[in-house]
PDB file of C-alpha atoms in Angstrom:
ATOM      1  CA  LYS J 291     -96.814  39.032  27.112  1.00  0.00           C
ATOM      2  CA  ALA J 292     -98.038  35.829  28.560  1.00  0.00           C
ATOM      3  CA  GLY J 293    -100.832  34.077  26.791  1.00  0.00           C
ATOM      4  CA  VAL J 294    -104.023  32.474  28.121  1.00  0.00           C
ATOM      5  CA  THR J 295    -103.104  29.936  30.747  1.00  0.00           C
ATOM      6  CA  GLN J 296    -105.353  26.954  31.555  1.00  0.00           C
ATOM      7  CA  THR J 297    -104.738  24.425  34.348  1.00  0.00           C
ATOM      8  CA  PRO J 298    -104.527  21.487  34.565  1.00  0.00           C
ATOM      9  CA  ARG J 299    -103.658  20.330  31.148  1.00  0.00           C
ATOM     10  CA  TYR J 300    -105.035  16.839  31.716  1.00  0.00           C
ATOM     11  CA  LEU J 301    -107.568  15.393  34.049  1.00  0.00           C
ATOM     12  CA  ILE J 302    -109.037  11.962  34.603  1.00  0.00           C
ATOM     13  CA  LYS J 303    -112.169  11.770  36.631  1.00  0.00           C
ATOM     14  CA  THR J 304    -114.712   9.122  37.604  1.00  0.00           C
ATOM     15  CA  ARG J 305    -118.308   9.456  36.749  1.00  0.00           C
ATOM     16  CA  GLY J 306    -120.345  11.273  39.366  1.00  0.00           C
ATOM     17  CA  GLN J 307    -117.332  13.281  40.498  1.00  0.00           C
ATOM     18  CA  GLN J 308    -116.971  16.979  40.080  1.00  0.00           C
ATOM     19  CA  VAL J 309    -114.231  18.949  38.515  1.00  0.00           C
ATOM     20  CA  THR J 310    -112.911  22.551  38.482  1.00  0.00           C
ATOM     21  CA  LEU J 311    -110.841  23.956  35.681  1.00  0.00           C
ATOM     22  CA  SER J 312    -108.950  27.241  35.757  1.00  0.00           C
ATOM     23  CA  CYS J 313    -108.241  29.883  33.192  1.00  0.00           C
ATOM     24  CA  SER J 314    -105.989  32.927  33.524  1.00  0.00           C
ATOM     25  CA  PRO J 315    -106.601  35.426  30.744  1.00  0.00           C
ATOM     26  CA  ILE J 316    -104.023  37.689  29.099  1.00  0.00           C
ATOM     27  CA  SER J 317    -103.257  40.618  31.374  1.00  0.00           C
ATOM     28  CA  GLY J 318    -105.689  43.427  30.800  1.00  0.00           C
ATOM     29  CA  HIS J 319    -108.362  41.196  29.206  1.00  0.00           C
ATOM     30  CA  ARG J 320    -111.616  41.422  31.013  1.00  0.00           C
ATOM     31  CA  SER J 321    -113.704  38.883  29.007  1.00  0.00           C
ATOM     32  CA  VAL J 322    -113.281  35.156  29.431  1.00  0.00           C
ATOM     33  CA  SER J 323    -115.238  32.530  27.431  1.00  0.00           C
ATOM     34  CA  TRP J 324    -115.330  28.817  27.697  1.00  0.00           C
ATOM     35  CA  TYR J 325    -115.864  26.346  24.955  1.00  0.00           C
ATOM     36  CA  GLN J 326    -116.147  22.539  24.862  1.00  0.00           C
ATOM     37  CA  GLN J 327    -114.715  20.634  21.905  1.00  0.00           C
ATOM     38  CA  THR J 328    -115.637  17.082  21.059  1.00  0.00           C
ATOM     39  CA  PRO J 329    -115.117  15.116  17.876  1.00  0.00           C
ATOM     40  CA  GLY J 330    -118.817  14.777  17.193  1.00  0.00           C
ATOM     41  CA  GLN J 331    -120.080  18.254  18.101  1.00  0.00           C
ATOM     42  CA  GLY J 332    -117.128  20.431  17.374  1.00  0.00           C
ATOM     43  CA  LEU J 333    -116.622  23.601  19.403  1.00  0.00           C
ATOM     44  CA  GLN J 334    -119.660  24.601  21.524  1.00  0.00           C
ATOM     45  CA  PHE J 335    -120.011  27.708  23.554  1.00  0.00           C
ATOM     46  CA  LEU J 336    -120.457  27.298  27.377  1.00  0.00           C
ATOM     47  CA  PHE J 337    -120.439  30.786  28.814  1.00  0.00           C
ATOM     48  CA  GLU J 338    -118.747  34.201  28.755  1.00  0.00           C
ATOM     49  CA  TYR J 339    -117.766  36.336  31.740  1.00  0.00           C
ATOM     50  CA  PHE J 340    -117.074  40.084  31.582  1.00  0.00           C
ATOM     51  CA  SER J 341    -116.013  41.999  34.672  1.00  0.00           C
ATOM     52  CA  GLU J 342    -117.180  39.199  37.071  1.00  0.00           C
ATOM     53  CA  THR J 343    -120.685  38.962  35.402  1.00  0.00           C
ATOM     54  CA  GLN J 344    -121.930  36.280  33.187  1.00  0.00           C
ATOM     55  CA  ARG J 345    -122.638  38.046  29.898  1.00  0.00           C
ATOM     56  CA  ASN J 346    -123.727  35.063  27.793  1.00  0.00           C
ATOM     57  CA  LYS J 347    -124.572  31.391  28.226  1.00  0.00           C
ATOM     58  CA  GLY J 348    -124.824  28.477  25.941  1.00  0.00           C
ATOM     59  CA  ASN J 349    -127.271  25.494  25.910  1.00  0.00           C
ATOM     60  CA  PHE J 350    -125.559  23.290  28.491  1.00  0.00           C
ATOM     61  CA  PRO J 351    -127.268  21.744  31.554  1.00  0.00           C
ATOM     62  CA  GLY J 352    -126.907  23.393  34.986  1.00  0.00           C
ATOM     63  CA  ARG J 353    -124.174  20.910  35.933  1.00  0.00           C
ATOM     64  CA  PHE J 354    -121.887  23.295  34.073  1.00  0.00           C
ATOM     65  CA  SER J 355    -121.172  26.527  35.917  1.00  0.00           C
ATOM     66  CA  GLY J 356    -118.509  29.165  36.056  1.00  0.00           C
ATOM     67  CA  ARG J 357    -117.373  32.339  37.689  1.00  0.00           C
ATOM     68  CA  GLN J 358    -114.914  35.108  37.267  1.00  0.00           C
ATOM     69  CA  PHE J 359    -112.835  36.733  39.961  1.00  0.00           C
ATOM     70  CA  SER J 360    -111.871  40.378  40.290  1.00  0.00           C
ATOM     71  CA  ASN J 361    -108.457  39.737  38.665  1.00  0.00           C
ATOM     72  CA  SER J 362    -110.382  38.290  35.601  1.00  0.00           C
ATOM     73  CA  ARG J 363    -109.274  34.794  36.363  1.00  0.00           C
ATOM     74  CA  SER J 364    -112.086  32.383  35.652  1.00  0.00           C
ATOM     75  CA  GLU J 365    -113.017  28.901  36.812  1.00  0.00           C
ATOM     76  CA  MET J 366    -115.375  26.387  35.331  1.00  0.00           C
ATOM     77  CA  ASN J 367    -117.032  23.637  37.337  1.00  0.00           C
ATOM     78  CA  VAL J 368    -118.709  20.494  36.150  1.00  0.00           C
ATOM     79  CA  SER J 369    -120.756  18.528  38.831  1.00  0.00           C
ATOM     80  CA  THR J 370    -121.864  14.910  38.593  1.00  0.00           C
ATOM     81  CA  LEU J 371    -119.612  14.147  35.678  1.00  0.00           C
ATOM     82  CA  GLU J 372    -120.903  11.879  32.873  1.00  0.00           C
ATOM     83  CA  LEU J 373    -118.992   9.899  30.254  1.00  0.00           C
ATOM     84  CA  GLY J 374    -120.205  12.407  27.588  1.00  0.00           C
ATOM     85  CA  ASP J 375    -118.376  15.324  29.354  1.00  0.00           C
ATOM     86  CA  SER J 376    -115.114  13.966  28.162  1.00  0.00           C
ATOM     87  CA  ALA J 377    -113.705  16.667  25.922  1.00  0.00           C
ATOM     88  CA  LEU J 378    -111.163  19.368  25.381  1.00  0.00           C
ATOM     89  CA  TYR J 379    -112.232  22.500  27.285  1.00  0.00           C
ATOM     90  CA  LEU J 380    -110.972  25.696  25.913  1.00  0.00           C
ATOM     91  CA  CYS J 381    -110.848  29.064  27.462  1.00  0.00           C
ATOM     92  CA  ALA J 382    -110.484  32.394  25.510  1.00  0.00           C
ATOM     93  CA  SER J 383    -109.942  35.883  26.511  1.00  0.00           C
ATOM     94  CA  SER J 384    -110.496  39.269  24.754  1.00  0.00           C
ATOM     95  CA  PHE J 385    -110.750  42.945  25.370  1.00  0.00           C
ATOM     96  CA  PRO J 386    -111.986  44.932  23.738  1.00  0.00           C
ATOM     97  CA  ASP J 387    -114.463  42.832  21.852  1.00  0.00           C
ATOM     98  CA  SER J 388    -113.087  44.079  18.529  1.00  0.00           C
ATOM     99  CA  TYR J 389    -109.678  42.556  19.104  1.00  0.00           C
ATOM    100  CA  GLY J 390    -110.930  39.073  18.730  1.00  0.00           C
ATOM    101  CA  TYR J 391    -110.215  36.154  20.949  1.00  0.00           C
ATOM    102  CA  THR J 392    -107.023  34.479  22.142  1.00  0.00           C
ATOM    103  CA  PHE J 393    -107.308  30.833  23.230  1.00  0.00           C
ATOM    104  CA  GLY J 394    -105.504  28.780  25.814  1.00  0.00           C
ATOM    105  CA  SER J 395    -104.068  25.332  25.181  1.00  0.00           C
ATOM    106  CA  GLY J 396    -107.092  23.768  26.893  1.00  0.00           C
ATOM    107  CA  THR J 397    -107.720  21.144  29.522  1.00  0.00           C
ATOM    108  CA  ARG J 398    -108.281  17.550  28.321  1.00  0.00           C
ATOM    109  CA  LEU J 399    -110.953  16.016  30.576  1.00  0.00           C
ATOM    110  CA  THR J 400    -111.480  12.234  30.536  1.00  0.00           C
ATOM    111  CA  VAL J 401    -114.300  10.768  32.498  1.00  0.00           C
ATOM    112  CA  VAL J 402    -114.111   7.089  33.066  1.00  0.00           C
TER     113      VAL J 402
ATOM    114  CA  LYS Y 197    -129.584  30.948  14.951  1.00  0.00           C
ATOM    115  CA  GLN Y 198    -126.207  31.421  13.349  1.00  0.00           C
ATOM    116  CA  GLU Y 199    -124.817  28.359  11.531  1.00  0.00           C
ATOM    117  CA  VAL Y 200    -121.312  28.119  10.086  1.00  0.00           C
ATOM    118  CA  THR Y 201    -120.402  25.613   7.477  1.00  0.00           C
ATOM    119  CA  GLN Y 202    -116.991  24.636   6.171  1.00  0.00           C
ATOM    120  CA  ILE Y 203    -116.705  22.165   3.255  1.00  0.00           C
ATOM    121  CA  PRO Y 204    -114.828  20.019   2.559  1.00  0.00           C
ATOM    122  CA  ALA Y 205    -114.147  18.478   5.968  1.00  0.00           C
ATOM    123  CA  ALA Y 206    -110.670  17.385   4.748  1.00  0.00           C
ATOM    124  CA  LEU Y 207    -108.292  18.341   1.996  1.00  0.00           C
ATOM    125  CA  SER Y 208    -104.967  16.900   0.844  1.00  0.00           C
ATOM    126  CA  VAL Y 209    -102.631  18.875  -1.479  1.00  0.00           C
ATOM    127  CA  PRO Y 210     -99.074  18.640  -2.725  1.00  0.00           C
ATOM    128  CA  GLU Y 211     -96.560  21.093  -1.313  1.00  0.00           C
ATOM    129  CA  GLY Y 212     -96.404  24.391  -3.086  1.00  0.00           C
ATOM    130  CA  GLU Y 213     -99.995  24.522  -4.131  1.00  0.00           C
ATOM    131  CA  ASN Y 214    -101.971  27.722  -3.568  1.00  0.00           C
ATOM    132  CA  LEU Y 215    -105.387  26.814  -1.949  1.00  0.00           C
ATOM    133  CA  VAL Y 216    -108.616  28.324  -0.759  1.00  0.00           C
ATOM    134  CA  LEU Y 217    -110.528  27.261   2.238  1.00  0.00           C
ATOM    135  CA  ASN Y 218    -114.166  28.263   2.346  1.00  0.00           C
ATOM    136  CA  CYS Y 219    -116.537  29.259   5.079  1.00  0.00           C
ATOM    137  CA  SER Y 220    -120.152  30.152   4.883  1.00  0.00           C
ATOM    138  CA  PHE Y 221    -122.577  31.603   7.504  1.00  0.00           C
ATOM    139  CA  THR Y 222    -126.310  32.010   7.634  1.00  0.00           C
ATOM    140  CA  ASP Y 223    -126.743  35.360   9.427  1.00  0.00           C
ATOM    141  CA  SER Y 224    -125.005  38.284   7.841  1.00  0.00           C
ATOM    142  CA  ALA Y 225    -125.273  40.382  10.926  1.00  0.00           C
ATOM    143  CA  ILE Y 226    -121.845  39.559  12.253  1.00  0.00           C
ATOM    144  CA  TYR Y 227    -119.492  41.745  14.394  1.00  0.00           C
ATOM    145  CA  ASN Y 228    -116.382  40.099  13.071  1.00  0.00           C
ATOM    146  CA  LEU Y 229    -115.029  36.837  11.731  1.00  0.00           C
ATOM    147  CA  GLN Y 230    -111.922  35.037  12.859  1.00  0.00           C
ATOM    148  CA  TRP Y 231    -109.854  32.237  11.312  1.00  0.00           C
ATOM    149  CA  PHE Y 232    -108.052  29.898  13.602  1.00  0.00           C
ATOM    150  CA  ARG Y 233    -105.603  27.050  13.256  1.00  0.00           C
ATOM    151  CA  GLN Y 234    -105.600  23.979  15.495  1.00  0.00           C
ATOM    152  CA  ASP Y 235    -102.870  21.387  15.677  1.00  0.00           C
ATOM    153  CA  PRO Y 236    -103.814  17.907  16.920  1.00  0.00           C
ATOM    154  CA  GLY Y 237    -104.551  17.942  20.651  1.00  0.00           C
ATOM    155  CA  LYS Y 238    -103.678  21.670  20.976  1.00  0.00           C
ATOM    156  CA  GLY Y 239    -105.515  24.947  21.495  1.00  0.00           C
ATOM    157  CA  LEU Y 240    -106.574  27.421  18.784  1.00  0.00           C
ATOM    158  CA  THR Y 241    -104.202  29.828  17.202  1.00  0.00           C
ATOM    159  CA  SER Y 242    -105.726  33.007  15.761  1.00  0.00           C
ATOM    160  CA  LEU Y 243    -104.615  33.565  12.206  1.00  0.00           C
ATOM    161  CA  LEU Y 244    -106.757  36.522  10.974  1.00  0.00           C
ATOM    162  CA  LEU Y 245    -109.523  38.719  12.274  1.00  0.00           C
ATOM    163  CA  ILE Y 246    -111.846  40.516   9.947  1.00  0.00           C
ATOM    164  CA  GLN Y 247    -114.161  43.235  11.249  1.00  0.00           C
ATOM    165  CA  SER Y 248    -117.589  43.494   9.693  1.00  0.00           C
ATOM    166  CA  SER Y 249    -116.621  46.699   7.921  1.00  0.00           C
ATOM    167  CA  GLN Y 250    -113.569  45.175   6.325  1.00  0.00           C
ATOM    168  CA  ARG Y 251    -113.256  43.137   3.128  1.00  0.00           C
ATOM    169  CA  GLU Y 252    -109.922  41.362   3.766  1.00  0.00           C
ATOM    170  CA  GLN Y 253    -106.923  40.876   5.893  1.00  0.00           C
ATOM    171  CA  THR Y 254    -103.413  39.666   5.112  1.00  0.00           C
ATOM    172  CA  SER Y 255    -100.714  38.079   7.187  1.00  0.00           C
ATOM    173  CA  GLY Y 256     -97.667  36.673   5.394  1.00  0.00           C
ATOM    174  CA  ARG Y 257     -98.777  33.913   3.065  1.00  0.00           C
ATOM    175  CA  LEU Y 258    -102.316  34.045   4.387  1.00  0.00           C
ATOM    176  CA  ASN Y 259    -105.251  36.233   3.085  1.00  0.00           C
ATOM    177  CA  ALA Y 260    -108.792  36.231   4.330  1.00  0.00           C
ATOM    178  CA  SER Y 261    -111.683  37.807   2.652  1.00  0.00           C
ATOM    179  CA  LEU Y 262    -115.153  38.596   3.835  1.00  0.00           C
ATOM    180  CA  ASP Y 263    -118.357  39.014   1.864  1.00  0.00           C
ATOM    181  CA  LYS Y 264    -121.152  39.659   4.402  1.00  0.00           C
ATOM    182  CA  SER Y 265    -123.941  40.021   1.891  1.00  0.00           C
ATOM    183  CA  SER Y 266    -123.418  36.521   0.602  1.00  0.00           C
ATOM    184  CA  GLY Y 267    -122.377  35.067   3.980  1.00  0.00           C
ATOM    185  CA  ARG Y 268    -118.984  33.911   2.850  1.00  0.00           C
ATOM    186  CA  SER Y 269    -115.326  34.080   3.810  1.00  0.00           C
ATOM    187  CA  THR Y 270    -112.355  32.536   2.208  1.00  0.00           C
ATOM    188  CA  LEU Y 271    -108.819  31.812   3.567  1.00  0.00           C
ATOM    189  CA  TYR Y 272    -106.244  31.780   0.835  1.00  0.00           C
ATOM    190  CA  ILE Y 273    -102.923  30.054   1.603  1.00  0.00           C
ATOM    191  CA  ALA Y 274    -100.142  30.768  -0.772  1.00  0.00           C
ATOM    192  CA  ALA Y 275     -97.346  28.286  -1.602  1.00  0.00           C
ATOM    193  CA  SER Y 276     -98.532  25.727   0.878  1.00  0.00           C
ATOM    194  CA  GLN Y 277     -95.872  23.858   3.111  1.00  0.00           C
ATOM    195  CA  PRO Y 278     -96.043  20.585   5.111  1.00  0.00           C
ATOM    196  CA  GLY Y 279     -95.967  22.760   8.333  1.00  0.00           C
ATOM    197  CA  ASP Y 280     -99.356  24.129   7.186  1.00  0.00           C
ATOM    198  CA  SER Y 281    -100.990  20.820   7.914  1.00  0.00           C
ATOM    199  CA  ALA Y 282    -103.616  21.445  10.565  1.00  0.00           C
ATOM    200  CA  THR Y 283    -107.261  21.951  11.101  1.00  0.00           C
ATOM    201  CA  TYR Y 284    -108.499  25.418  10.077  1.00  0.00           C
ATOM    202  CA  LEU Y 285    -111.578  26.746  11.813  1.00  0.00           C
ATOM    203  CA  CYS Y 286    -113.718  29.724  10.918  1.00  0.00           C
ATOM    204  CA  ALA Y 287    -115.772  31.492  13.572  1.00  0.00           C
ATOM    205  CA  VAL Y 288    -118.220  34.392  13.456  1.00  0.00           C
ATOM    206  CA  ARG Y 289    -119.199  36.657  16.322  1.00  0.00           C
ATOM    207  CA  GLY Y 290    -122.533  38.399  16.522  1.00  0.00           C
ATOM    208  CA  TYR Y 291    -123.297  41.801  18.010  1.00  0.00           C
ATOM    209  CA  THR Y 292    -125.302  41.470  21.163  1.00  0.00           C
ATOM    210  CA  GLY Y 293    -127.078  39.150  23.530  1.00  0.00           C
ATOM    211  CA  ALA Y 294    -127.043  35.440  22.654  1.00  0.00           C
ATOM    212  CA  ASN Y 295    -125.202  36.142  19.398  1.00  0.00           C
ATOM    213  CA  SER Y 296    -122.271  37.846  21.021  1.00  0.00           C
ATOM    214  CA  LYS Y 297    -120.235  34.691  21.112  1.00  0.00           C
ATOM    215  CA  LEU Y 298    -118.138  32.806  18.596  1.00  0.00           C
ATOM    216  CA  THR Y 299    -119.938  30.273  16.503  1.00  0.00           C
ATOM    217  CA  PHE Y 300    -117.628  27.847  14.900  1.00  0.00           C
ATOM    218  CA  GLY Y 301    -117.593  25.690  11.730  1.00  0.00           C
ATOM    219  CA  LYS Y 302    -116.476  22.089  12.081  1.00  0.00           C
ATOM    220  CA  GLY Y 303    -113.202  22.873  10.485  1.00  0.00           C
ATOM    221  CA  ILE Y 304    -111.252  21.761   7.479  1.00  0.00           C
ATOM    222  CA  THR Y 305    -108.368  19.358   8.091  1.00  0.00           C
ATOM    223  CA  LEU Y 306    -105.567  20.154   5.795  1.00  0.00           C
ATOM    224  CA  SER Y 307    -102.770  17.805   4.845  1.00  0.00           C
ATOM    225  CA  VAL Y 308     -99.898  19.175   2.751  1.00  0.00           C
ATOM    226  CA  ARG Y 309     -97.847  16.373   1.222  1.00  0.00           C
ATOM    227  CA  PRO Y 310     -94.087  16.860   0.831  1.00  0.00           C
TER     228      PRO Y 310
END
């Protein structure tokens, strides 16, 4: 079966712009989580959606937001981009919770 | 707040060596623990998942153990190969609320020399 698909793979944006990243989970998976990975901070949890509802949220500013659609696909939006937002953004899906997470290949965001 | 530690940050071994990667966590109330592998610039590949009620899981040359009471997990790699070179990440998941997410260690970057 198809894995977790993230688009686009690479993005270059300018400070102050906004960006939307997309994640399509494995078919049948209802939970989608987002993580930010940077060399300094490692992997940090952004938020998790389950059946279109935000189930959990990490400690990121309100510029970071997300949503999940009825087909379980999820989008993450970052507004007013800062240089520090440059990172690899990873999406993971799971269902049920006991089956663990499957990650996508990530979106590499560079803010210049 | 759950914290996950992986030491050392980097490891270099000759091919063929058996090795153990360590992971420790501060809160023993975990739902499960997952080991991942990450190649440079890539996403995470799940290696092994251990439920809180289990003591170990095996897949091929990999064996992961879990000791909740001491807050430790180990990933054993038998007969290491150059293709095993990657970063290995340990992550724990809590039960509910703010803890029902994966908390990651910083990873161990493994280099297997031919």
